[in-house]
Short mmCIF file of C-alpha atoms in Angstrom, two decimals:
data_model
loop_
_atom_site.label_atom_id
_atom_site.label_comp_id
_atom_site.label_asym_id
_atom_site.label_seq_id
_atom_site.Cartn_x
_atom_site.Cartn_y
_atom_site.Cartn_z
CA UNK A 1 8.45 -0.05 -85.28
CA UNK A 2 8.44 -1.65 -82.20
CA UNK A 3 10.09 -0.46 -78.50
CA UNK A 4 13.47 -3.02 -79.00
CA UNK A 5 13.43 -0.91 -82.39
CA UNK A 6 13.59 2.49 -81.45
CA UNK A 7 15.42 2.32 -78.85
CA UNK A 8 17.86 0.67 -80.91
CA UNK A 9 18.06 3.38 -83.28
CA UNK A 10 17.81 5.60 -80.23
CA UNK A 11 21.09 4.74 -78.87
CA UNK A 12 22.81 4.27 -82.47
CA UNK A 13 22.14 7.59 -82.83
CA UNK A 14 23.52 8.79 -79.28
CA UNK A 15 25.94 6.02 -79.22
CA UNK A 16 28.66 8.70 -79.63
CA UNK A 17 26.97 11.58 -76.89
CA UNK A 18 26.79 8.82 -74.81
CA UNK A 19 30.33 7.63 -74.71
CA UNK A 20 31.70 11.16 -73.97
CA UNK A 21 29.21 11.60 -71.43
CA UNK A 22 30.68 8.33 -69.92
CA UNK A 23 34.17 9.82 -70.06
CA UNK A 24 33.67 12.85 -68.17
CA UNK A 25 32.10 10.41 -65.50
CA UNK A 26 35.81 8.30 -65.40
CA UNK A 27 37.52 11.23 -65.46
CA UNK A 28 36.70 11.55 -61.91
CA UNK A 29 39.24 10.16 -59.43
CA UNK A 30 36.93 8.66 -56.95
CA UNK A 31 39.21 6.33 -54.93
CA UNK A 32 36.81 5.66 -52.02
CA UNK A 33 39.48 4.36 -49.64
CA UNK A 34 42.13 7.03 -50.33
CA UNK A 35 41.09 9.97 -47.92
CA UNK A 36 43.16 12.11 -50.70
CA UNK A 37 40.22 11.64 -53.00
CA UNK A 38 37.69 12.24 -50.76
CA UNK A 39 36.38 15.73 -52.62
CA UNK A 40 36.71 13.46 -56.28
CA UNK A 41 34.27 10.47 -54.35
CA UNK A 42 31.87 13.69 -53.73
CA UNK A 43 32.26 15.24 -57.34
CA UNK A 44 31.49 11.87 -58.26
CA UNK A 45 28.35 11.62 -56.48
CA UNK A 46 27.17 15.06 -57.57
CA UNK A 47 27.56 14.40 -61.32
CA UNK A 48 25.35 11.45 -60.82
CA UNK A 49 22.95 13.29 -59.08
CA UNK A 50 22.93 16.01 -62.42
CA UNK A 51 22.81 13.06 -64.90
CA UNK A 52 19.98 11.64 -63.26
CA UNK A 53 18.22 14.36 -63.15
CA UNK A 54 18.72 15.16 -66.88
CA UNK A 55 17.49 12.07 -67.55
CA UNK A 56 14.12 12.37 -66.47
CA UNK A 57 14.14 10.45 -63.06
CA UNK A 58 12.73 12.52 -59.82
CA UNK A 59 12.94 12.92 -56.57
CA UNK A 60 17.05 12.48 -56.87
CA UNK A 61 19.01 13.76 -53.53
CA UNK A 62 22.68 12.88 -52.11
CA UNK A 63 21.90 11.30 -48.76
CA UNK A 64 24.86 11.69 -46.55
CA UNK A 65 26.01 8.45 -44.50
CA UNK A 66 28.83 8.19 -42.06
CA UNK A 67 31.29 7.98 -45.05
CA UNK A 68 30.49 8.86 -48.60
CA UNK A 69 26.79 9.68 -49.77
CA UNK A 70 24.49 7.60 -51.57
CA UNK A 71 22.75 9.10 -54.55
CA UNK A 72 19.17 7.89 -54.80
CA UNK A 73 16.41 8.61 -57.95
CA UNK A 74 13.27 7.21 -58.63
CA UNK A 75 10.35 7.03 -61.33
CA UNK A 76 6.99 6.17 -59.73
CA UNK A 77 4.33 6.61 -62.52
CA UNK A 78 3.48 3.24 -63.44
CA UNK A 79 0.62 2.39 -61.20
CA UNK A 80 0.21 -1.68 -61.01
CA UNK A 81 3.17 -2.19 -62.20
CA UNK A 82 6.33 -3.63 -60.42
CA UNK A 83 9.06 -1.74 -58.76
CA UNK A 84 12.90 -2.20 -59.78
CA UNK A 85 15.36 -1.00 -57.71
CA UNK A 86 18.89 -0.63 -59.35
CA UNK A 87 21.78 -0.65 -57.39
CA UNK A 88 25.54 0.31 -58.37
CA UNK A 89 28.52 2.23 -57.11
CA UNK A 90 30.49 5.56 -58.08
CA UNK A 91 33.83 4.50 -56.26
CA UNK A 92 36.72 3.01 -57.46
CA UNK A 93 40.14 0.81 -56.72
CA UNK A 94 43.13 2.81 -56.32
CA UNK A 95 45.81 2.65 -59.37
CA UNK A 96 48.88 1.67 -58.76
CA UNK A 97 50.81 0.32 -59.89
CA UNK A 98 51.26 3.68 -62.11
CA UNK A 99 53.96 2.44 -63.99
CA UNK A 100 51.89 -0.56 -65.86
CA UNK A 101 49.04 1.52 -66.94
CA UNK A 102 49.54 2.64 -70.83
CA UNK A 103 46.82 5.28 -70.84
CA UNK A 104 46.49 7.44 -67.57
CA UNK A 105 43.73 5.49 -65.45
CA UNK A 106 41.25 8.76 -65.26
CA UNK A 107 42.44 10.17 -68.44
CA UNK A 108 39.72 7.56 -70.95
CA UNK A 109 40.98 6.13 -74.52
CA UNK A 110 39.09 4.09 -76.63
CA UNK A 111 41.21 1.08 -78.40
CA UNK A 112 40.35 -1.79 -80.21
CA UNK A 113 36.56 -0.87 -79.06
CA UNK A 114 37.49 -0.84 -75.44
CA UNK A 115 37.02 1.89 -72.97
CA UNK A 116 40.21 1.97 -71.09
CA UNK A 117 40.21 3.63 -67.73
CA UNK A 118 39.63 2.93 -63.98
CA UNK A 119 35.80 2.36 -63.74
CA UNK A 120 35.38 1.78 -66.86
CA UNK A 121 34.10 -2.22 -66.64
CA UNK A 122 33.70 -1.75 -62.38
CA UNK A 123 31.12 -0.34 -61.65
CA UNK A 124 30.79 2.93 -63.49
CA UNK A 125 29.88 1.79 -66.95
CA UNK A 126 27.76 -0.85 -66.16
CA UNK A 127 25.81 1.84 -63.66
CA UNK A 128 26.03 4.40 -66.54
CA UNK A 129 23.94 2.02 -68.96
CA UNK A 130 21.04 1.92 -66.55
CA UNK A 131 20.61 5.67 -66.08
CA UNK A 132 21.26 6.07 -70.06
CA UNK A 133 18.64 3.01 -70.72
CA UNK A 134 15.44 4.93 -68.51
CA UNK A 135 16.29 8.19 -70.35
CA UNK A 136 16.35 6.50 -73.41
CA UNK A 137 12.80 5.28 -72.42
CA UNK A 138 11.79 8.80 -71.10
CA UNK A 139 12.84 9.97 -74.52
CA UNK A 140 11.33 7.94 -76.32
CA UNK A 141 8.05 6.83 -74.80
CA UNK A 142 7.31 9.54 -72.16
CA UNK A 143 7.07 6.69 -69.45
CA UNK A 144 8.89 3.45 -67.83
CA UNK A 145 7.31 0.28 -68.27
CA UNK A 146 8.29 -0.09 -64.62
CA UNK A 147 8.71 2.33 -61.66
CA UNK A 148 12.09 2.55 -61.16
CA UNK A 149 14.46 3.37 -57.90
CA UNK A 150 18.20 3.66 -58.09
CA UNK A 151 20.47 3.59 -55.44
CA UNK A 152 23.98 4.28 -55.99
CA UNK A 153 26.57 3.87 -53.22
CA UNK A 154 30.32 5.73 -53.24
CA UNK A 155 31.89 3.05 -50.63
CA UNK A 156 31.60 -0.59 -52.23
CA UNK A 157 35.58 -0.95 -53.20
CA UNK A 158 35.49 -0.56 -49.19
CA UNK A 159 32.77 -3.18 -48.51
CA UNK A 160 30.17 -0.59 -47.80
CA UNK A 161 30.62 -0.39 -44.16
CA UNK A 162 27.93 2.01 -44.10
CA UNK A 163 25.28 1.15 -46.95
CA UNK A 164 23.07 -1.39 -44.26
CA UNK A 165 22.58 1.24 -42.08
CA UNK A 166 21.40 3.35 -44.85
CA UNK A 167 19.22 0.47 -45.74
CA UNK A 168 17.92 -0.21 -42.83
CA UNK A 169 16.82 3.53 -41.95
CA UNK A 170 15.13 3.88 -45.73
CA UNK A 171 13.54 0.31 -46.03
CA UNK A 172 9.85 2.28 -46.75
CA UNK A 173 11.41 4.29 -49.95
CA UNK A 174 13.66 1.52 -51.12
CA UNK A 175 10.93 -0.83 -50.99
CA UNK A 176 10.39 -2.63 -54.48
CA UNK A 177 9.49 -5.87 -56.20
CA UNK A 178 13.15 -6.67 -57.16
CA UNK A 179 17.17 -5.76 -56.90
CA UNK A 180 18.91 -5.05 -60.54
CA UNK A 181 22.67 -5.38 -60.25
CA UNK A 182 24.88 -4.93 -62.86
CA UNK A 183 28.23 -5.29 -61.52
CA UNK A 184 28.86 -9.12 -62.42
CA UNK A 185 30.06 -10.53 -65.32
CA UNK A 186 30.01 -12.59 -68.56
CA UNK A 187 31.23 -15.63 -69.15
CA UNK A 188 33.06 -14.70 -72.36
CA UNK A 189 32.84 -12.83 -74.77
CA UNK A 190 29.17 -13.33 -76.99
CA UNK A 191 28.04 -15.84 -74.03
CA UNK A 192 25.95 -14.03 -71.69
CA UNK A 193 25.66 -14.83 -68.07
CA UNK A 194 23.30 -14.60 -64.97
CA UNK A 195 25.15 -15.08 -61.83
CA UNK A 196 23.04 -16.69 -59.00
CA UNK A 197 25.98 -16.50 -56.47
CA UNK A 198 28.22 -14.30 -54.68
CA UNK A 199 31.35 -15.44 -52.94
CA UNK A 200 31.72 -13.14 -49.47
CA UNK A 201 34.46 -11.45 -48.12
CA UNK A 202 36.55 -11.54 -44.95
CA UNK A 203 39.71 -8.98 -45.16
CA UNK A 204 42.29 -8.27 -42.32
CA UNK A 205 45.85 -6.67 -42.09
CA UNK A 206 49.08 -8.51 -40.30
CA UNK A 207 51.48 -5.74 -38.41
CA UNK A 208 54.45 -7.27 -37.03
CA UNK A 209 56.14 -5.11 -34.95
CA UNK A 210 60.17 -5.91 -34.09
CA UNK A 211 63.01 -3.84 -32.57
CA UNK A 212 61.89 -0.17 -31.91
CA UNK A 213 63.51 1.26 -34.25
CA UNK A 214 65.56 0.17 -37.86
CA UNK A 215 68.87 -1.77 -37.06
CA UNK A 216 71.89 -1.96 -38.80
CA UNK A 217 72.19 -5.43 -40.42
CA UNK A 218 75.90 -5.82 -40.21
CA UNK A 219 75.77 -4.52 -36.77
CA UNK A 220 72.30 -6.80 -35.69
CA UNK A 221 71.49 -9.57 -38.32
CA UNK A 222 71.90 -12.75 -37.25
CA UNK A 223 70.93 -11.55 -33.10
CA UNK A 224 67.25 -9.78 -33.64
CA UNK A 225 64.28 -11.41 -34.90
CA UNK A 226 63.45 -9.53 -38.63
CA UNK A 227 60.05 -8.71 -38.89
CA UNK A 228 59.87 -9.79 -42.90
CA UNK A 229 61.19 -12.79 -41.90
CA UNK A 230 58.72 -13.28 -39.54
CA UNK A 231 55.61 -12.26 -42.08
CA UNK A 232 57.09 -14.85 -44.55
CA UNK A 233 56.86 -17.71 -42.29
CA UNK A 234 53.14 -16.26 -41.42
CA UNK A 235 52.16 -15.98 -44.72
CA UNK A 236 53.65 -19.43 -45.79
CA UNK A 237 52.25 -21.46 -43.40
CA UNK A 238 48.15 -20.56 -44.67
CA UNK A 239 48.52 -23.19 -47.48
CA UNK A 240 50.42 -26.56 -48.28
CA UNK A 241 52.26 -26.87 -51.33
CA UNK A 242 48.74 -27.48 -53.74
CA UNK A 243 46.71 -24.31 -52.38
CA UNK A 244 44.83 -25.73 -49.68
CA UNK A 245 44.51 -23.26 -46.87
CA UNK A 246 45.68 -24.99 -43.52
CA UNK A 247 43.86 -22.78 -41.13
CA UNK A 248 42.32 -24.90 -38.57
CA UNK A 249 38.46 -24.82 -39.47
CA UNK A 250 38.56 -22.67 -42.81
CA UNK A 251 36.53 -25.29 -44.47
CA UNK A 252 34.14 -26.82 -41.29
CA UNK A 253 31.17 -25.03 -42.52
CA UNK A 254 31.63 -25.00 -46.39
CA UNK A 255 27.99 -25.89 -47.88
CA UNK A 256 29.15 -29.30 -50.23
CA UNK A 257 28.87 -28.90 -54.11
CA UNK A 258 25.47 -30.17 -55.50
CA UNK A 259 26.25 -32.42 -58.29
CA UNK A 260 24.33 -31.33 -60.27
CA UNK A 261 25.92 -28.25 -60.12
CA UNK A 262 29.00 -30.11 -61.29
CA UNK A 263 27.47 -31.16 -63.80
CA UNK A 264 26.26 -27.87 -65.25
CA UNK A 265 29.90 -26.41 -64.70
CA UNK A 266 31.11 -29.11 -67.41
CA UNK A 267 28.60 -28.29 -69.91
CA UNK A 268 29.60 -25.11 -70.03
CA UNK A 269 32.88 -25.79 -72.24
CA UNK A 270 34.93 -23.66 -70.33
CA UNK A 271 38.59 -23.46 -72.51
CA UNK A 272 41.03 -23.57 -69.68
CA UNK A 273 44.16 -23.20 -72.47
CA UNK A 274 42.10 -20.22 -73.57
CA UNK A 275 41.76 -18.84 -70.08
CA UNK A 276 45.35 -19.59 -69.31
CA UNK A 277 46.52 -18.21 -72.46
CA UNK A 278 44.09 -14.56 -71.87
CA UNK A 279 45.76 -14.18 -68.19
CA UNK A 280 49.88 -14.66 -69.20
CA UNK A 281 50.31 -18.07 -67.06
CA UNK A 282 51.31 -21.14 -67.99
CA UNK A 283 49.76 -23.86 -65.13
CA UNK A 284 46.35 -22.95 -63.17
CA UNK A 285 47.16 -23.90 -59.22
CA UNK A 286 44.45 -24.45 -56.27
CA UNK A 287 43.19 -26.62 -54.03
CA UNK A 288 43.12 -30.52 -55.28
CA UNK A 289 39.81 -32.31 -56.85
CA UNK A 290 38.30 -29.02 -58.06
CA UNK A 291 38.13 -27.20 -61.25
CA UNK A 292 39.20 -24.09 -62.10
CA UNK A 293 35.67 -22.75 -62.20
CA UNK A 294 34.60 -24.35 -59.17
CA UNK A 295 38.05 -23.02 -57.35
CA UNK A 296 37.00 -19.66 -58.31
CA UNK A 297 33.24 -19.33 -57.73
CA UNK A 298 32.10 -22.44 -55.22
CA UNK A 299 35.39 -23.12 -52.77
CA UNK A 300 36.83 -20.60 -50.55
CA UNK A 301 39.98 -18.78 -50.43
CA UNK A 302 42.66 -17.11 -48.70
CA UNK A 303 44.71 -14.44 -51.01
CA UNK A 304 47.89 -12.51 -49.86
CA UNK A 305 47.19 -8.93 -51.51
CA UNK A 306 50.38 -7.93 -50.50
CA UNK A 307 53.44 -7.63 -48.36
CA UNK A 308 55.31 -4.59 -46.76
CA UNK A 309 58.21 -3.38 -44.74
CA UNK A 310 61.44 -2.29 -45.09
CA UNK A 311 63.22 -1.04 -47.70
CA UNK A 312 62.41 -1.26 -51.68
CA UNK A 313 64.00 1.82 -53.43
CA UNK A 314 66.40 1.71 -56.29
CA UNK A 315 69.45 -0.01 -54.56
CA UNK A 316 70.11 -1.44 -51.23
CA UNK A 317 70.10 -0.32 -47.59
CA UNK A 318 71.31 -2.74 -45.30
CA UNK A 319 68.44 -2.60 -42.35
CA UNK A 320 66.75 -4.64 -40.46
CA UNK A 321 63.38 -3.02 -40.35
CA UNK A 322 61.39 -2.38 -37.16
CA UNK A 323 57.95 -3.18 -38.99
CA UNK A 324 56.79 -5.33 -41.47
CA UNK A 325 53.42 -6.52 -42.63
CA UNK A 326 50.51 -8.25 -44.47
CA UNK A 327 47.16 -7.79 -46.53
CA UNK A 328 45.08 -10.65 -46.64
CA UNK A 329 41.60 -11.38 -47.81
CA UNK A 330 39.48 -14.63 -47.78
CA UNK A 331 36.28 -15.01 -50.40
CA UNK A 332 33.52 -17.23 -48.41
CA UNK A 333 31.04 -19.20 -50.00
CA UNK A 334 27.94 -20.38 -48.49
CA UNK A 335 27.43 -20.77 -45.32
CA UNK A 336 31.05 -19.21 -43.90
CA UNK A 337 30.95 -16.54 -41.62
CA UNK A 338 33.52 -13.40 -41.90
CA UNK A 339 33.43 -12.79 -38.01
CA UNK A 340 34.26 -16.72 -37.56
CA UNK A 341 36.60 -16.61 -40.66
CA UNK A 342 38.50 -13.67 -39.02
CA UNK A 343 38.71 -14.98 -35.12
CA UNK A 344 40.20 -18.41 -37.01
CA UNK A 345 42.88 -16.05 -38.57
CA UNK A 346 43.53 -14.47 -35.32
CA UNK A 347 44.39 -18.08 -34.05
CA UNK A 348 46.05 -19.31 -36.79
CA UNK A 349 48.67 -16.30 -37.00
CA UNK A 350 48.99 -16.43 -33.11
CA UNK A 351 49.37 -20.43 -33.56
CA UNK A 352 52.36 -19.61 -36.17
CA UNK A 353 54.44 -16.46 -34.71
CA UNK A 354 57.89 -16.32 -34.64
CA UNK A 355 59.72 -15.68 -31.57
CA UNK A 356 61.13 -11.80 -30.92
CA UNK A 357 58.14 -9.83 -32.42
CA UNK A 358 54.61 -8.67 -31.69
CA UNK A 359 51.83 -8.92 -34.14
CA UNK A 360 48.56 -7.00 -34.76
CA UNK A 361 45.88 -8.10 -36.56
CA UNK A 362 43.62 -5.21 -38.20
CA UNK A 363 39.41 -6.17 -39.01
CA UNK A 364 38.83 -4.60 -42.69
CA UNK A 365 36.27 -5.68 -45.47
CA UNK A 366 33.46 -8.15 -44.28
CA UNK A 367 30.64 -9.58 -46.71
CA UNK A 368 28.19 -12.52 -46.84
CA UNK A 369 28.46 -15.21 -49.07
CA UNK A 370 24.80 -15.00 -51.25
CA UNK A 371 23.28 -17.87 -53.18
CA UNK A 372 19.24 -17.46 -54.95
CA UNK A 373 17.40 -20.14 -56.56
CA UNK A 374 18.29 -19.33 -60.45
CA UNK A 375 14.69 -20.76 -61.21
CA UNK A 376 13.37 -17.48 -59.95
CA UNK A 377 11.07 -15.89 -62.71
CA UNK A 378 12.72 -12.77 -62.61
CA UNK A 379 16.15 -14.12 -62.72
CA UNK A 380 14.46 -16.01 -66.22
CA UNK A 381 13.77 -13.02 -67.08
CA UNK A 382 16.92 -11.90 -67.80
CA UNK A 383 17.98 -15.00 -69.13
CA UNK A 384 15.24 -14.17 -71.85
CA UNK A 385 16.49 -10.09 -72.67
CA UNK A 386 20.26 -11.51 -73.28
CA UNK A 387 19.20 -14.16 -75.43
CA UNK A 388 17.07 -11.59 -78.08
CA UNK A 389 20.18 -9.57 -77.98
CA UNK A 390 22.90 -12.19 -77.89
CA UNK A 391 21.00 -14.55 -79.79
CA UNK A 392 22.70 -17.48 -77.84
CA UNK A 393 21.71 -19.67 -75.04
CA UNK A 394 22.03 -17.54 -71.53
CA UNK A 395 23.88 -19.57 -68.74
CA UNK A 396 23.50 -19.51 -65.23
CA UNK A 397 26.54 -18.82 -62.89
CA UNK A 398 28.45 -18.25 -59.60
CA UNK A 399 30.90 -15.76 -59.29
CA UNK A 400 34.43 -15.52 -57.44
CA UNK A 401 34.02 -12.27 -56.63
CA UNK A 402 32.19 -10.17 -53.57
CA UNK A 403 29.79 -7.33 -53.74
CA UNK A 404 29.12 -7.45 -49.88
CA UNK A 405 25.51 -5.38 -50.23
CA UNK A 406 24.24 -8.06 -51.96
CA UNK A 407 23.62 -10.28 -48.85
CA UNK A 408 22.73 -7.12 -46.89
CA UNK A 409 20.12 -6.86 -49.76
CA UNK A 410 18.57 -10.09 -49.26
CA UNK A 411 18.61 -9.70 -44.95
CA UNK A 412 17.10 -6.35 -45.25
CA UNK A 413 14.76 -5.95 -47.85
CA UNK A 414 13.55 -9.61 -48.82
CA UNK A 415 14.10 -9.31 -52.37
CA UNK A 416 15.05 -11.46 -55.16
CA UNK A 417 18.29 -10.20 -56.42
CA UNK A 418 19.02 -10.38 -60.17
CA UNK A 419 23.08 -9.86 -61.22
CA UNK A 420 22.92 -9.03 -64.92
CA UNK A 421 26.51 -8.23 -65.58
CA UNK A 422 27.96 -7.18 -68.71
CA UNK A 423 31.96 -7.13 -68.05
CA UNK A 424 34.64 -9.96 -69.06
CA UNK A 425 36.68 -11.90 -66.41
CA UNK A 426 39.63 -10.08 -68.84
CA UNK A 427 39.32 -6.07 -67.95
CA UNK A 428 41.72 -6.03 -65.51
CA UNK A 429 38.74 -4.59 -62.86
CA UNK A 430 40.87 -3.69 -59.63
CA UNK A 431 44.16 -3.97 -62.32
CA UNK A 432 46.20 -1.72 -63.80
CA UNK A 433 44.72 -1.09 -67.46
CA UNK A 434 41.22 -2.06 -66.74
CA UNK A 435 38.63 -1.61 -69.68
CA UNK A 436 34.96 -2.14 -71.10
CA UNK A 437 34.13 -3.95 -74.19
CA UNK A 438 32.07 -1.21 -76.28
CA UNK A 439 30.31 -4.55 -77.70
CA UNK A 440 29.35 -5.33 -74.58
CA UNK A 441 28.12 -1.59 -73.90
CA UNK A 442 26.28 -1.26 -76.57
CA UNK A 443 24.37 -4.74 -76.55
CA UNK A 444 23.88 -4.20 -72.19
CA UNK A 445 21.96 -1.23 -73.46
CA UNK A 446 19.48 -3.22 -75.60
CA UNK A 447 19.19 -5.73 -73.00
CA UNK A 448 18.52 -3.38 -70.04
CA UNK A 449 15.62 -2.31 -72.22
CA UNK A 450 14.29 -5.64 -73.22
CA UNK A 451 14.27 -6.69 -69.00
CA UNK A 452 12.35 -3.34 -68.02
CA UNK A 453 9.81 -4.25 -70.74
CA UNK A 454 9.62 -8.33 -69.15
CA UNK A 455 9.96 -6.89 -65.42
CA UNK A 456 6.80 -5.13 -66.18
CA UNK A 457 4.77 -8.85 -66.46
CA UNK A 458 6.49 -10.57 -63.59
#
């Protein structure tokens, strides 16, 4: 019997200790940008610290930062053979709305072989898998076929504002032959995906500020500026009526689309009925001459995440509120810059606002847009582990979304980065109701295994 073999049976056999070992981990509230939950982010760190020291890995401490700690492990007993460091988070989104989930978000259910709860699919499951996979190998073999660091952050739902400093201060004991990410995802179900690139992030907050206090609207509508009127012309004017953002210089230093890349992107039969049909909508919408996958992983965007002020309770209340407001984030692709993203923001809202009010504009998450050759041999790699597990052809992707470290890995450290996801575009990550395929679980096991075995030739 081979390694792929017993570990195979290995985690057939534990498939069930495993899972509930999972659970307790989402049963932790750890809402990194909620200062509420800011004792459930450090339980959260702490049971990761205990699970990775049951499973065999050594030296493992919580290293405080300026915000929430890190949690770092390693394995260094394979002499001459390459270093992996794996990198995920503990934190979470917050959960509301409340109302939509049908399972409490830290209270985990299993239906229809999904693990429903918040963390489930983003990040904690994926991160799980990797700890699970080197005990497994422990277990079973006494040894890695790799030395193995982990570093495990409790601040990425807030763009890990303080990770690069961390980095930067512990380059020596981070220092490895390769970054393992899984945080990324599929692209579908049974078609497993590398991702290559990383859209980044530029996220700010719109206060309008009106009359000092709440007014009367019989007494004062019609004479005083409203600030949610005001916010709705803001927020209308960032696009034209087919997506396109109309912020003066959003798209001057957008890197062009390689044709070949184009070209790829149509081979990969993405079913835009079936992706329509999976989110509840009946038309796709974005900017003109693009595709829906090159809207959402190649071209950049401006989102409104929401819109506040005033009053929304059961009823009415006839005000004129004194505040209203804004959250807004743009995804960057290569070679954008958040700090010249935001400042063009700043311009474009003081360009566009309404007499009789006073705006501020808040700074929140930044990240880099990150692109690596996918020819890399350790990127192959993991082409290779999917395919004996998937037994399909492993494609190589972009990705909409941001995990801002990412390009702080790349500046830092100077190491190829390799996103092995194992979630579906469909868990509702960052939604109410989010879940993990258990297919996807148990095969991301296998294939974890399979890439320590092919790290340990690169």
């Amino acid at each position: 019997m081979n390694l792929n073999q017993e570990l195979d049976l290995y985690f057939k056999r534990n498939r069930e200790e495993h899972l509930d070992e999972l659970k307790s981990f989402l049963r932790i509230s750890s809402i990194s940008s909620l200062n509420e939950h800011k004792q459930d982010t450090r339980k959260a760190a702490e049971w990761l610290k205990n699970a990775l020291e049951q499973a065999g890995l050594e030296h493992v401490s919580i290293d405080e930062t300026a915000g929430h700690p890190v949690v770092y492990a390693d394995w260094l007993n394979a002499p001459g053979k390459p270093t992996v460091l794996v990198y995920g988070h503990y934190d979470v989104q917050p959960v509301d709305p409340l109302h939509l989930w049908e399972t409490p978000p830290f209270d985990p259910h299993v239906r229809d072989n999904k693990l429903y709860a918040r963390g489930a699919s983003d990040d904690k499951g994926q991160t799980f898998m990797h700890i699970k996979t080197a005990e497994a190998l422990l277990k079973l073999n006494g040894e890695l076929p790799v030395n193995m660091k982990f570093i495990i952050e409790g601040e990425e739902e807030i763009g890990s504002p303080n990770l690069p400093v961390y980095v930067e201060e512990n380059k020596e004991k981070l220092a490895a032959d390769l970054i393992v990410i899984s945080d990324t995802g599929m692209q579908g179900p049974g078609r497993p995906a590398v991702c290559y690139g990383l859209r980044g992030l530029a996220g700010i907050q719109i206060d309008v500020k009106g009359p000092k206090g709440d007014l009367h609207s019989g007494l004062y509508g019609g004479a005083v500026q409203n600030p949610i009127h005001a916010v709705a012309d803001i927020v209308a004017s960032f696009h034209d009526q087919e997506g396109t953002v109309q912020v003066d210089g959003f798209y001057d230093d957008v890197r062009p689309l390689k044709d070949e890349e184009r070209t790829a992107y149509r081979e990969l039969d993405f079913d835009l009925e079936a992706e329509k049909k999976a989110l509840g909508i009946t038309e796709d919408f974005g900017e003109s001459g693009y595709s829906f996958l090159e809207r959402t992983w190649v071209r950049p965007t401006l989102e409104i995440n929401g819109i506040f002020g005033g009053f929304s309770g059961e009823g009415i209340k006839t005000v004129i509120p004194s505040e209203a407001g804004a959250k807004i984030t743009c995804r960057l692709v290569p070679d954008q810059k958040p700090d010249d993203i935001i400042a063009k923001l700043r311009a474009h809202v003081d360009a566009h606002l309404p007499p009789g009010v006073t705006v501020t504009i808040t700074e929140f998450d930044k990240g880099t847009p990150f692109i690596t050759p996918f020819d890399h041999p350790a990127i192959q790699a993991a082409g290779r582990s999917y395919e004996k597990v998937y037994n399909v052809p492993t494609v190589y992707t972009r990705m909409g979304g941001s995990v801002p470290i990412v390009a702080e890995f790349d500046r830092i450290l100077g190491l190829p980065v390799v996103l092995m996801g194992f979630g579906l575009s469909t868990e509702n990550f960052h939604a109410p109701n989010e879940h993990f395929h258990l297919e996807n679980f148990d095969k991301g096991l296998r294939v974890i295994g399979d890439y320590l075995s092919e790290a340990a030739k690169l």
